[in-house]
mmCIF file of C-alpha atoms in Angstrom:
data_model
loop_
_atom_site.group_PDB
_atom_site.id
_atom_site.type_symbol
_atom_site.label_atom_id
_atom_site.label_comp_id
_atom_site.label_asym_id
_atom_site.label_seq_id
_atom_site.Cartn_x
_atom_site.Cartn_y
_atom_site.Cartn_z
ATOM 1 C CA MET A 29 -3.671 5.914 -24.205
ATOM 2 C CA LEU A 30 -6.731 4.175 -22.378
ATOM 3 C CA SER A 31 -6.642 0.506 -21.140
ATOM 4 C CA THR A 32 -9.943 -1.077 -20.468
ATOM 5 C CA TRP A 33 -10.438 -4.327 -18.793
ATOM 6 C CA GLU A 34 -13.545 -6.081 -18.351
ATOM 7 C CA VAL A 35 -14.871 -9.370 -16.092
ATOM 8 C CA GLU A 36 -18.196 -10.319 -15.335
ATOM 9 C CA TYR A 37 -18.595 -11.765 -11.644
ATOM 10 C CA LYS A 38 -21.752 -13.877 -10.215
ATOM 11 C CA GLY A 39 -24.182 -11.327 -12.679
ATOM 12 C CA HIS A 40 -22.346 -8.106 -11.834
ATOM 13 C CA LYS A 41 -19.624 -6.039 -14.541
ATOM 14 C CA VAL A 42 -16.515 -4.908 -13.110
ATOM 15 C CA LYS A 43 -14.202 -2.366 -15.601
ATOM 16 C CA VAL A 44 -11.017 -0.796 -14.817
ATOM 17 C CA GLU A 45 -10.045 2.339 -16.418
ATOM 18 C CA ASN A 46 -6.444 3.386 -17.183
ATOM 19 C CA ARG A 47 -5.661 6.297 -18.786
ATOM 20 C CA TRP A 48 -2.159 8.367 -18.289
ATOM 21 C CA PHE A 49 -3.892 11.643 -17.678
ATOM 22 C CA GLY A 50 -7.135 10.986 -16.601
ATOM 23 C CA GLY A 51 -5.728 8.368 -13.835
ATOM 24 C CA GLU A 52 -7.445 5.312 -12.799
ATOM 25 C CA LYS A 53 -10.888 4.245 -11.922
ATOM 26 C CA LEU A 54 -12.763 0.924 -10.639
ATOM 27 C CA TYR A 55 -16.404 0.749 -11.969
ATOM 28 C CA VAL A 56 -18.852 -1.978 -10.839
ATOM 29 C CA ASP A 57 -22.386 -1.932 -12.742
ATOM 30 C CA ALA A 58 -21.307 1.327 -14.503
ATOM 31 C CA GLU A 59 -21.134 2.945 -10.685
ATOM 32 C CA LEU A 60 -17.887 4.469 -10.052
ATOM 33 C CA GLN A 61 -16.257 2.861 -6.431
ATOM 34 C CA ASP A 62 -12.904 4.319 -6.537
ATOM 35 C CA LYS A 63 -10.187 6.226 -8.548
ATOM 36 C CA GLN A 64 -6.372 6.945 -8.367
ATOM 37 C CA VAL A 65 -5.564 10.398 -9.454
ATOM 38 C CA GLY A 66 -1.808 11.423 -10.619
ATOM 39 C CA PHE A 67 1.655 9.245 -12.414
ATOM 40 C CA ASP A 68 2.700 6.072 -10.317
ATOM 41 C CA PHE A 69 4.106 2.801 -11.722
ATOM 42 C CA ARG A 70 1.774 0.919 -9.250
ATOM 43 C CA VAL A 71 -1.644 1.236 -8.601
ATOM 44 C CA ARG A 72 -4.600 -0.069 -6.305
ATOM 45 C CA LEU A 73 -8.244 0.174 -6.222
ATOM 46 C CA CYS A 74 -10.813 -0.906 -3.992
ATOM 47 C CA GLY A 75 -14.096 -1.732 -4.453
ATOM 48 C CA ARG A 76 -17.472 -3.964 -3.683
ATOM 49 C CA ILE A 77 -20.289 -5.809 -5.068
ATOM 50 C CA LYS A 78 -23.491 -6.715 -3.572
ATOM 51 C CA ASN A 79 -23.895 -10.805 -3.328
ATOM 52 C CA GLY A 80 -27.277 -12.347 -3.102
ATOM 53 C CA ASP A 81 -26.062 -12.904 0.530
ATOM 54 C CA GLY A 82 -27.007 -9.109 1.218
ATOM 55 C CA GLU A 83 -23.495 -9.007 2.348
ATOM 56 C CA ASN A 84 -20.249 -7.760 0.395
ATOM 57 C CA ASP A 85 -17.839 -9.678 -1.987
ATOM 58 C CA SER A 86 -14.471 -6.970 -1.756
ATOM 59 C CA ILE A 87 -12.544 -6.397 -4.609
ATOM 60 C CA LYS A 88 -8.886 -5.405 -5.379
ATOM 61 C CA VAL A 89 -7.479 -4.258 -8.657
ATOM 62 C CA SER A 90 -3.871 -3.927 -9.010
ATOM 63 C CA ILE A 91 -2.707 -1.992 -11.708
ATOM 64 C CA GLY A 92 0.983 -1.957 -12.699
ATOM 65 C CA GLY A 93 3.829 -1.664 -15.784
ATOM 66 C CA TRP A 94 6.325 0.620 -17.499
ATOM 67 C CA ILE A 95 5.712 0.456 -21.165
ATOM 68 C CA THR A 96 2.225 -1.924 -21.001
ATOM 69 C CA ALA A 97 -0.254 -1.706 -18.190
ATOM 70 C CA CYS A 98 -0.809 -4.999 -16.583
ATOM 71 C CA CYS A 99 -4.378 -5.302 -14.465
ATOM 72 C CA ARG A 100 -5.081 -8.137 -11.680
ATOM 73 C CA ILE A 101 -8.776 -8.122 -10.528
ATOM 74 C CA PHE A 102 -8.802 -10.006 -7.202
ATOM 75 C CA ILE A 103 -12.798 -10.998 -5.326
ATOM 76 C CA ASN A 104 -12.872 -12.163 -1.818
ATOM 77 C CA ASP A 105 -8.714 -12.093 -2.483
ATOM 78 C CA THR A 106 -9.492 -14.674 -4.740
ATOM 79 C CA LEU A 107 -7.555 -13.849 -8.180
ATOM 80 C CA VAL A 108 -10.329 -13.462 -10.988
ATOM 81 C CA PHE A 109 -8.412 -11.702 -14.277
ATOM 82 C CA SER A 110 -5.028 -11.024 -15.183
ATOM 83 C CA LYS A 111 -3.660 -9.667 -18.037
ATOM 84 C CA GLY A 112 -0.397 -8.683 -18.671
ATOM 85 C CA LYS A 113 3.063 -9.427 -16.889
ATOM 86 C CA TYR A 114 4.478 -7.796 -13.681
#
């Protein structure tokens, strides 16, 4: 089973994949930023987005759930995407 979540942020595409047997992956503009392998009921992924000031914005992803997967994406500690219930 594959769950995919995507959000646009300041012209960048943030994509999160969750596979039962392939682990979880975080992509920014199609570049792999973080990967979690193994089975867990709660997963955290981290990454960075380059902003226009030459600095980086931090990305934190939280994936969890029992029957259906839920995803929350935070950029600079602000919730920018939420799908499903924990």
